Every structure is written in C-alpha cells, then in structure tokens.
Coordinates of C-alpha atoms in Angstrom, one line a residue:
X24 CA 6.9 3.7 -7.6
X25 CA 4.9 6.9 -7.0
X26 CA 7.9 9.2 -8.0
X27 CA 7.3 6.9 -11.6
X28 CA 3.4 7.4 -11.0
X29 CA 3.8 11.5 -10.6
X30 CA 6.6 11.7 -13.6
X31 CA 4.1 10.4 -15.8
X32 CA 1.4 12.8 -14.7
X33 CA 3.6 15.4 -15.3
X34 CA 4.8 14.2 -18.9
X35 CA 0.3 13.7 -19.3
X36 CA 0.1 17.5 -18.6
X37 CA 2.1 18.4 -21.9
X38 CA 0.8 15.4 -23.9
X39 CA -1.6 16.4 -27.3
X40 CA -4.9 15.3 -27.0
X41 CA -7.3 13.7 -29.5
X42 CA -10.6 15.1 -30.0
X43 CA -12.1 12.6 -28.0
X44 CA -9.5 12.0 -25.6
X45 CA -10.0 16.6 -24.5
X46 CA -13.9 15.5 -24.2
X47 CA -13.1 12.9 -21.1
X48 CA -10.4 14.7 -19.4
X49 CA -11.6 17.6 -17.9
X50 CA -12.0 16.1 -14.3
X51 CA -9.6 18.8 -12.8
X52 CA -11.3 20.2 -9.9
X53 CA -8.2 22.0 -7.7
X54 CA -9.2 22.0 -3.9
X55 CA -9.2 24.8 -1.6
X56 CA -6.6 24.1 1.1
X57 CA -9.4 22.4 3.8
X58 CA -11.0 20.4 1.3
X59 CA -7.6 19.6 0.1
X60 CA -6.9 18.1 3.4
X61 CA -10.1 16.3 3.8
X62 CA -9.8 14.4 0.4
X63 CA -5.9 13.6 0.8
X64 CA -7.0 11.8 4.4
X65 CA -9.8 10.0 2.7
X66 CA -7.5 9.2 -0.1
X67 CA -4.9 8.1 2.3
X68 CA -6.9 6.3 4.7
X69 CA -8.3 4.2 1.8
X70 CA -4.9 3.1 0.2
X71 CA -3.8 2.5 4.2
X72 CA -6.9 -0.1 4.2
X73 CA -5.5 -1.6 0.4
X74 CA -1.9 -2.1 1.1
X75 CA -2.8 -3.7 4.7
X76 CA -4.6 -6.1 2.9
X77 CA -2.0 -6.8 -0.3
X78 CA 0.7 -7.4 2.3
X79 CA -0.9 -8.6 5.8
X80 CA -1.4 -11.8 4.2
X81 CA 2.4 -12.3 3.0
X82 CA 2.9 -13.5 7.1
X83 CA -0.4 -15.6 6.5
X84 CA 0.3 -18.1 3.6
X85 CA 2.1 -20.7 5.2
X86 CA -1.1 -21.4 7.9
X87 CA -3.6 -20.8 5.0
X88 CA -2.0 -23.1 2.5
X89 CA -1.5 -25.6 6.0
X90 CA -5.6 -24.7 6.4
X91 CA -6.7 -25.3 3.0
X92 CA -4.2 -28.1 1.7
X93 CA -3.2 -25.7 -0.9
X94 CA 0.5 -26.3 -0.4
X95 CA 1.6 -27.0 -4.1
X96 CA -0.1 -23.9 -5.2
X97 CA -0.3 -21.3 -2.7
X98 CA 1.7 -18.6 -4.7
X99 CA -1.5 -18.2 -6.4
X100 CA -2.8 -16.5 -3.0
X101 CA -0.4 -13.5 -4.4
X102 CA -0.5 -14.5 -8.2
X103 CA -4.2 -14.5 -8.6
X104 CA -4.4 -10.9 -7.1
X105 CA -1.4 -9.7 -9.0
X106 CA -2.6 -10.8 -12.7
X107 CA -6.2 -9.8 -11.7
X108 CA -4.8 -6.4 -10.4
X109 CA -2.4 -5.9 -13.9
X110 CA -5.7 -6.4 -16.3
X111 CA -7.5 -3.9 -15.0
X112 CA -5.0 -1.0 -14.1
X113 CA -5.8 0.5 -17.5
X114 CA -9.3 0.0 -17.7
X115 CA -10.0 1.1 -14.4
X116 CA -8.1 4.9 -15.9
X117 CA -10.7 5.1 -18.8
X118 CA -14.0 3.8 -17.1
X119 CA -13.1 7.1 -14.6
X120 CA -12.7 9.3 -17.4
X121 CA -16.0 8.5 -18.7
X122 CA -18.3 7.5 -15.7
X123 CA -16.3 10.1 -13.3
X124 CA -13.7 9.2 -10.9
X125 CA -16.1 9.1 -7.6
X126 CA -18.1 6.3 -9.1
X127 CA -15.3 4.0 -9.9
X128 CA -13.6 4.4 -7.1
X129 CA -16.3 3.9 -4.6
X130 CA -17.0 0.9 -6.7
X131 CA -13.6 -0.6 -6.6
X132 CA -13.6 0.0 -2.6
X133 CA -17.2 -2.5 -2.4
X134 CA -15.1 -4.9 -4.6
X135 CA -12.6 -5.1 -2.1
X136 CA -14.5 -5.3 0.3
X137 CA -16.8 -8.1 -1.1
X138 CA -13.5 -9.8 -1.7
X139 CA -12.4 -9.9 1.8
X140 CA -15.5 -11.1 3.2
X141 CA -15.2 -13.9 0.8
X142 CA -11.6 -14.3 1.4
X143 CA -12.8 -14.6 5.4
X144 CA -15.9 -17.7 4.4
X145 CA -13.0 -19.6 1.7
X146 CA -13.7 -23.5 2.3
X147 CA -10.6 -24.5 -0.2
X148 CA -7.8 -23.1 -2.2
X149 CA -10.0 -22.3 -5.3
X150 CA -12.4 -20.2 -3.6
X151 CA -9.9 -18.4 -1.6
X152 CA -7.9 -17.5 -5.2
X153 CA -10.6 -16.3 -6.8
X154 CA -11.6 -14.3 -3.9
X155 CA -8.3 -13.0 -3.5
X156 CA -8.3 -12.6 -7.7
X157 CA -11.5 -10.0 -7.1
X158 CA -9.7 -8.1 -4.3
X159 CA -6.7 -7.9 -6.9
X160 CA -9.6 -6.2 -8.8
X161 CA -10.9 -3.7 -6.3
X162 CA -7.4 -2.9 -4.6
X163 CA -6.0 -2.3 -7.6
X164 CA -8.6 0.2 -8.6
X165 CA -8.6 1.9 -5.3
X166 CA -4.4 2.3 -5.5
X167 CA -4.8 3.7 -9.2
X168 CA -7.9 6.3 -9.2
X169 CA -6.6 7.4 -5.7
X170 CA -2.9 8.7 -7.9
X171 CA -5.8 9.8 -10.6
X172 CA -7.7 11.6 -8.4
X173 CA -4.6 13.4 -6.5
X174 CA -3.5 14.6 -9.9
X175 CA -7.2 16.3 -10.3
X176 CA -7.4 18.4 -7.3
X177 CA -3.5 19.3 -6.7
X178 CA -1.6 21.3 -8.6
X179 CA 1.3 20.7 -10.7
X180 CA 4.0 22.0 -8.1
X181 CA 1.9 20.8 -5.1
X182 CA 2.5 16.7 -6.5
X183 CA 5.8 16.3 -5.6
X184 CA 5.2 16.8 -2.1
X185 CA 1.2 15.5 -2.2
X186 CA 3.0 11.7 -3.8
X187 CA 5.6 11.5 -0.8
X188 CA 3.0 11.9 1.8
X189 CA 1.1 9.5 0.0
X190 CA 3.7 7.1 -0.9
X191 CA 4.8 7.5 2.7
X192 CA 1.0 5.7 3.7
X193 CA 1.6 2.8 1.4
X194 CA 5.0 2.3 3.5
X195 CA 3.1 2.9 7.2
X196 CA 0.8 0.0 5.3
X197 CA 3.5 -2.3 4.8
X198 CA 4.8 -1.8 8.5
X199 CA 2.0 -2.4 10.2
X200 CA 0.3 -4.5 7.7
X201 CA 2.1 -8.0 8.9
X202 CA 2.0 -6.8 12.3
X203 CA -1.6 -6.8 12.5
X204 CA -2.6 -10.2 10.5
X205 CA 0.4 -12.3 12.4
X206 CA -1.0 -10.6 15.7
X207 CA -4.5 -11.5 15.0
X208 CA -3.4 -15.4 13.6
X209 CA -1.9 -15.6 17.0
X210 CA -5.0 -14.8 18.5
X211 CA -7.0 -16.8 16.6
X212 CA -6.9 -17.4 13.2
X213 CA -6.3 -16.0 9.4
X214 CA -9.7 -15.9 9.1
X215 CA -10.0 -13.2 11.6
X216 CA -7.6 -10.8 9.5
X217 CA -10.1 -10.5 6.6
X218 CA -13.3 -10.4 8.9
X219 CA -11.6 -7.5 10.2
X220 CA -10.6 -6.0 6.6
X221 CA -14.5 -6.3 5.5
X222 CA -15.8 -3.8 7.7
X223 CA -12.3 -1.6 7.4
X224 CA -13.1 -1.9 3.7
X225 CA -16.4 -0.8 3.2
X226 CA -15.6 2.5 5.1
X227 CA -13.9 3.6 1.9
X228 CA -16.9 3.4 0.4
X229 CA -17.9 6.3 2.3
X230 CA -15.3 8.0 0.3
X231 CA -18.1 9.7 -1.8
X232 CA -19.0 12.0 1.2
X233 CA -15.6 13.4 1.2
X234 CA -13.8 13.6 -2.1
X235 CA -15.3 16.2 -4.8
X236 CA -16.9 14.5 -8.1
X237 CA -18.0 15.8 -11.0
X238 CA -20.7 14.1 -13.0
X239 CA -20.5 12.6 -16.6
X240 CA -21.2 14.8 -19.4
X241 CA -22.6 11.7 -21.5
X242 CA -25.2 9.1 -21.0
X243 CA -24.6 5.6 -20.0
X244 CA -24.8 3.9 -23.4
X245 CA -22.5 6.1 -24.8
X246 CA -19.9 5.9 -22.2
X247 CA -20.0 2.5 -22.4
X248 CA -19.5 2.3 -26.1
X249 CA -16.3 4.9 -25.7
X250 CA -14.5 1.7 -23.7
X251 CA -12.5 0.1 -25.5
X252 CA -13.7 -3.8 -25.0
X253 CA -11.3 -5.3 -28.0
X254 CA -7.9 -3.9 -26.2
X255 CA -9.2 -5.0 -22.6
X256 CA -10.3 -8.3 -23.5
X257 CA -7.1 -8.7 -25.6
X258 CA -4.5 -7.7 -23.4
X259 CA -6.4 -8.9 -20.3
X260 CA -6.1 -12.5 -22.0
X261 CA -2.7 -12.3 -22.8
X262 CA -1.4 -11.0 -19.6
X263 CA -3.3 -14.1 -18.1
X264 CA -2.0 -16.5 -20.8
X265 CA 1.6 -15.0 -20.2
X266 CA 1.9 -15.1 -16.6
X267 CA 0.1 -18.6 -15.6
X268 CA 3.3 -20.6 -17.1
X269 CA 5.3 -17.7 -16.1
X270 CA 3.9 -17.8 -12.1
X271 CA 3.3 -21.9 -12.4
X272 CA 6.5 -23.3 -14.6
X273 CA 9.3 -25.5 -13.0
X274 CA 11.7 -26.7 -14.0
X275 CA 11.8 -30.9 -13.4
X276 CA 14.4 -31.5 -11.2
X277 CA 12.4 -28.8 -8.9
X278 CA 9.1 -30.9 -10.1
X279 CA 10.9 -33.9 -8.5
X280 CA 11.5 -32.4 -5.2
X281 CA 7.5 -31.6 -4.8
X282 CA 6.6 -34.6 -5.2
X283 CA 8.5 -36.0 -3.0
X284 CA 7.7 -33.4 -0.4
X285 CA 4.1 -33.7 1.0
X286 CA 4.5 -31.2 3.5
X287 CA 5.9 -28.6 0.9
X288 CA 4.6 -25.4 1.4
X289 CA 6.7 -22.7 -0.4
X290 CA 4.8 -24.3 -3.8
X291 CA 2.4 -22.4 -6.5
X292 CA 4.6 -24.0 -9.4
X293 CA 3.5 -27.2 -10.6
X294 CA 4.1 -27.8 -14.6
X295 CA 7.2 -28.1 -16.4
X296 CA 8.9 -25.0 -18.4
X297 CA 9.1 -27.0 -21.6
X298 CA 5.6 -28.8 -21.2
X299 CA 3.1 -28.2 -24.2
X300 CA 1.0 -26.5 -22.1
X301 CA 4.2 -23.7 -20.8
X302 CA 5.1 -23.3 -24.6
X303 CA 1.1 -22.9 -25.4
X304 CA 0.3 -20.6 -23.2
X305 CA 3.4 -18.6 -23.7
X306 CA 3.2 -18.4 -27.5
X307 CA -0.4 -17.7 -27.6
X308 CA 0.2 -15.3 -24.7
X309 CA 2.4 -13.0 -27.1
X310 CA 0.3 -13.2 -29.5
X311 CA -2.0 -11.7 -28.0
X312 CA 0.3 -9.2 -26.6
X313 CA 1.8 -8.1 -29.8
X314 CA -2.0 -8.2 -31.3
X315 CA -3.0 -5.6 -28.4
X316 CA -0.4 -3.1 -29.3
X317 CA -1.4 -3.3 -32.8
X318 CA -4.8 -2.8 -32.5
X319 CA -4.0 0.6 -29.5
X320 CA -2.0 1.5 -32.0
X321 CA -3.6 1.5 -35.5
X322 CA -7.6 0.6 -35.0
X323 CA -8.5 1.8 -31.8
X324 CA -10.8 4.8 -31.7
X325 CA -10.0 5.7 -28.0
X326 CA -7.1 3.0 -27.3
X327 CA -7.0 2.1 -23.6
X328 CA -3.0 2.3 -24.1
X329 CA -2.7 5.4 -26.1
X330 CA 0.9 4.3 -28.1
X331 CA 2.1 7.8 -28.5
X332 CA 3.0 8.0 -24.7
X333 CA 6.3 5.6 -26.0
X334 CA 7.6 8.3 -27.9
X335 CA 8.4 10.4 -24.7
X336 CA 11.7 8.5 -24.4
X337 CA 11.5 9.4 -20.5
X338 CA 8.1 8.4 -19.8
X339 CA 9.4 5.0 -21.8
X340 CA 12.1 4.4 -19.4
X341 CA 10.0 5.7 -16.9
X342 CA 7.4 2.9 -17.0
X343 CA 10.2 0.7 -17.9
X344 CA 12.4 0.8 -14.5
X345 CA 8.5 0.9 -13.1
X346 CA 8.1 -2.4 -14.1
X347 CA 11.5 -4.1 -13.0
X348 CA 11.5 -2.1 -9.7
X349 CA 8.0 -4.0 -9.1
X350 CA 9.0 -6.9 -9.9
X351 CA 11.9 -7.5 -7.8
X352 CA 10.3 -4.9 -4.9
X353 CA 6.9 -7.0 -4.8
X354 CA 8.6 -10.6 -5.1
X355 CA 10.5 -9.6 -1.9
X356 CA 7.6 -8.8 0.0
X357 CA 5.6 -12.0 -0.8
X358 CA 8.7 -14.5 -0.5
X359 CA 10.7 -13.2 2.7
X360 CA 7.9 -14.8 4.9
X361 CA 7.4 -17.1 3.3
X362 CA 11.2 -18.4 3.4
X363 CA 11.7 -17.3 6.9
X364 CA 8.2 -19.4 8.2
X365 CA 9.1 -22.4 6.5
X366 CA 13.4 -23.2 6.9
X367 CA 14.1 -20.8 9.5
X368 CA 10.5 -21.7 11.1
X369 CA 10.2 -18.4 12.4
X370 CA 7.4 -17.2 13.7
X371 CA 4.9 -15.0 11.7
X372 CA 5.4 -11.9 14.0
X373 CA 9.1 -12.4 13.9
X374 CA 9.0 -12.7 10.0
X375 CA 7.7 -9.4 9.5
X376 CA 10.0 -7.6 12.0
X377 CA 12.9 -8.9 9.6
X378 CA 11.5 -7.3 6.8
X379 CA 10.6 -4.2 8.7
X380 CA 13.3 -1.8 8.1
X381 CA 13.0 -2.3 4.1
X382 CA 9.4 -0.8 3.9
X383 CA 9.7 1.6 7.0
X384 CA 12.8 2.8 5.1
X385 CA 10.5 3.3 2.1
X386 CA 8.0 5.3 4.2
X387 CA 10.3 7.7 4.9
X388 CA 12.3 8.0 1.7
X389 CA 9.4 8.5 0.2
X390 CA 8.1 11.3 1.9
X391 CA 11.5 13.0 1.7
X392 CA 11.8 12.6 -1.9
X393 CA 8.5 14.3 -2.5
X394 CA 9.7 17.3 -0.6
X395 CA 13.0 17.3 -2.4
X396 CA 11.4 17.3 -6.0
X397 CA 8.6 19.8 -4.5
X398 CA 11.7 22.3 -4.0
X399 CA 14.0 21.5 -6.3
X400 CA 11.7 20.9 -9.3
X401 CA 14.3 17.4 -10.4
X402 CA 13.5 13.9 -10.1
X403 CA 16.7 12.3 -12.0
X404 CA 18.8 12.9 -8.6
X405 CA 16.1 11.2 -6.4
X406 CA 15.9 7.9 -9.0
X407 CA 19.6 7.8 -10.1
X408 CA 20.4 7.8 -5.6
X409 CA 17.4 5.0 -5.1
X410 CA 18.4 2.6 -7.7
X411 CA 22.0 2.5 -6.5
X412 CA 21.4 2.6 -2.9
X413 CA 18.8 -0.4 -4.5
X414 CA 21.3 -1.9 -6.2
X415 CA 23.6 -2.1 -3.3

C-alpha cells in the first residue's frame, strides 16, 4: 500500500493547483543527507510504535472479549479503530497543510497515546471501543502525515527507495507486533501490552525535536475557516452509517447460531442484513456519500477530496486496487487469530508465528520494490507481479 501511497505523490507533483490550494502547499523542505537520516528514523520509529499497536492486539481479542464479556461484539475492538481511522485520513491531510505538518503530527502521536492508556484502565467493552476508536484517530494520523511528511523532505527520485524502507518498518511491525502482546498476555495480562504502548507512544511526541517544521503563514481563525467542516462532517457520517450494518449485519441463520452459543467469541455481528435498521443505515449511509461528492465537487471552496484527482485514470485505479488490496490484506490480519485461538485453540504466540511469513514476506518485498522503482523509474511491473503472486 505504500507503492499506491508514493504513485499518488508522484501523480500530486504534476497536478494544477487552485489559488488557494498553491497558498497551503509549500511545506517542501528537502533535507541534507544527516538530517535526512534523523527524520526518516523518527518517522520510522513512530510508525514502528503505530503498527505494533493496530496489530498486537489481533493475538489479544479472544482473552479481552473473554475479560470484558464482549464476545458478541468484539470485532468492534478492530471496527471501531478502522471507521474512526477512515474519517479522518483526509482531514488529518488538510489540517497539516494549514496548521503545518509538525503540529498535527505530534498531536496525533498524544492521541494515541492517550488512547492506549485508556485502552490499558477499560472496565467493559464500551470503553475499551471507544478507546480503541480514538487510537484509530491518532494512529491513523501518525501513518498518514509520516507518508506526507516523507514527500516534503525527499526528493522525487529519492521516494521510491525512501517508501520501501519505510514500508519495510510497517512489515518489522507486524512481525514483531503479535510477538510482543501474546508474550506479554503470557506473562501477565492484555492489559500490560497497552501500559507498555503508553509510554512507547508518547516518545513520538518527541518527534518535534527531530523532524524540520515550518510554521503557518496564517492565523488560527483563518486556518480554521479554510477546513472544510461540511465535507468532514458529511462523509465522516456516512462512512460511519455505511460501515456499522456493513461490520455488524448477519445474516439469520448465523443470528441463530449466536444465540445459541454463549461462549461465542469470533462475534461483532449482531443484527440482521435485511433488518430496518441494516437498510436504514445503509440507505442513509449513501446518501450521504453521494451528497459528499457533490458538495467536494461543486460547492466546496477548498474541498477536503479535491474531485479532479479522478480524472487521472491511474491515480483512479490507483486508489481503487488501494482500497480492495486493504480490504482483504487487513481482514486477514484481524481474523487469522482469531480463527486459529478459537477452533484450532491455538495458543496466542503460536497464532502469530502462522501468520508470520505473510507480513515478513511483506517487509522485505517492500523494501525491494522501492529499490527497483528507485532504479528503474516503473511501478506497473512491481503491481502487475504482487497482485498475481497475491492472487495466487
């Protein structure tokens, strides 16, 4: 997903510019090769701390949901983050180009770090979800402004390779990241995996010492009326009315087989597909969708979504096969462990050596792909070869 993330950086570099949109970008601040190094570890180290924390808690769920009675709706441990995470991906892009990279980010690292400490006090399933909502929050802002911020101080040729290195920490992340949350429930308990990630967390916040900023060029009030409130709250409420039924729906047979299991524990669905509510929320859902992309594309002064990035047909596909790759990709690394724990009864350290090989495999393809494209100057080769060896 970074090769998608660096194609569309590069397809930015050749996009026109509104009047407005040349006043916010001009962030670009290439690094001398020392600071360069400096800020890419930071960076690194921070998104290190961010996928440990997405993906440690896959080999977790089954105690926490056993923990917190939450077994009926536990896949809202990962659905909570996930829908928190989507609606503010885009907002998190423009609040940087108007308050400045360095503030939002360090801002989205005391999030997460709030979030885990609050994950780590959770007295039921409620609390823990909306804890685990707000680090969706935070950990998604860290992951996006740190791909923002590597396209401000590297150069075009130098993101290619930059991307695998840095795609190549989000797979050590996902190695070690199960590892260290099943050693530490061993030990003593999930709770101890997120009083760990609080302190781990805030050191990103020290970020600021390292990476280069430079300070808005407007005031406060009139950054904050450059946002653009109606397409956030819009499409923020649609994603949330879109994905609830979408995350929660089952079908009744399924429904039937709950409720007869108390001691079910794979759950987090827990309404029917053709209920009123489903059909409801769906409906109003795209409403709300199709309403936000008439609005970015017709009435928005500075639209969050800027609607002309569509008409690049390979940034379209692009963001397309992004979306279906993470899909499928993310729904694997939630569910293994959680089938594994519960039919096979494996143990959580044993879960996530099965899954091992997928995401050390990504770590280093990853980091070889962003040399290749770094040489070669083509990307199609590297996609075409990962979807099919995907696919296979």
């Amino acid at each position: 997903m970074n090769l998608f993330l660096l194609i569309y950086v590069n397809v930015e570099d050749k996009m026109v510019l509104t009047k407005d949109e040349k006043a916010l970008h001009d962030q670009v601040n290439i690094l001398p090769r020392r600071q360069l190094v400096t800020a890419l570890a930071t960076l690194s180290a921070a998104l290190l701390l961010v996928t440990i924390d997405q993906n440690g808690i896959s080999v977790t769920i089954p105690t926490i949901a056993k923990d917190l009675d939450a077994g009926a709706t536990i896949s809202w441990a990962g659905t909570s983050s996930l829908i928190a995470n989507t609606c503010f991906q885009m907002l998190y892009g423009r609040l940087s180009d108007v308050f400045g990279r360095m503030v939002i980010f360090v801002s989205a690292a005391l999030l997460l770090c709030v979030a885990d400490l609050l994950c780590s006090l959770s007295q039921n399933a409620i609390m823990f979800y909306v804890s685990r909502a707000i680090a969706g929050i935070g950990g998604g802002g860290v992951q996006n402004l740190v791909n923002i911020i590597i396209s401000d101080i590297v150069t075009l040729e130098q993101r290619g390779k930059i991307q695998g290195v840095v795609g190549g920490t989000v797979g050590l992340g996902n190695v070690i990241g199960p590892f260290i949350a099943a050693g530490i429930m061993q030990k003593s308990s999930w709770r101890a995996f997120f009083w760990l990630l609080t302190p781990l967390s805030f050191i990103a916040v020290l970020a600021y010492l390292f990476l280069p900023s430079k300070p808005p060029t407007i005031g406060f009030w009139e950054g904050i009326s450059k946002i653009d409130w109606v397409g956030s709250l819009v499409s923020g409420a649609g994603i949330v009315l879109l994905l609830i039924p979408i995350s929660g729906g089952k079908t009744k047979s399924s429904m039937k087989a709950v409720a007869t299991n108390v001691d079910h524990h794979q759950g987090g669905s827990y309404f029917s597909w053709d209920s009123p509510l489903s059909i409801s929320f769906l409906a109003v859902g795209g409403a709300l969708f199709i309403a936000f992309i008439g609005w970015e594309w017709k009435m928005a002064k500075l639209p969050m979504m800027p609607i002309d990035i569509y008409k690049n047909s390979s940034l379209a596909i692009m963001l397309a096969q992004n979306c279906l790759l993470g899909a499928v990709y993310q729904s694997y690394l939630y569910y293994v462990p959680l089938y594994l724990q519960n039919p096979h009864q494996y143990s959580a350290i044993k879960s996530a050596a099965v899954y091992t090989p997928l995401v050390a495999a990504q770590m280093i393809a990853s980091i070889g792909s962003g040399q290749y494209i770094s040489r070669r100057l083509r990307y199609g080769e590297v996609i075409i070869f990962g979807f099919a060896i995907w696919t296979l």
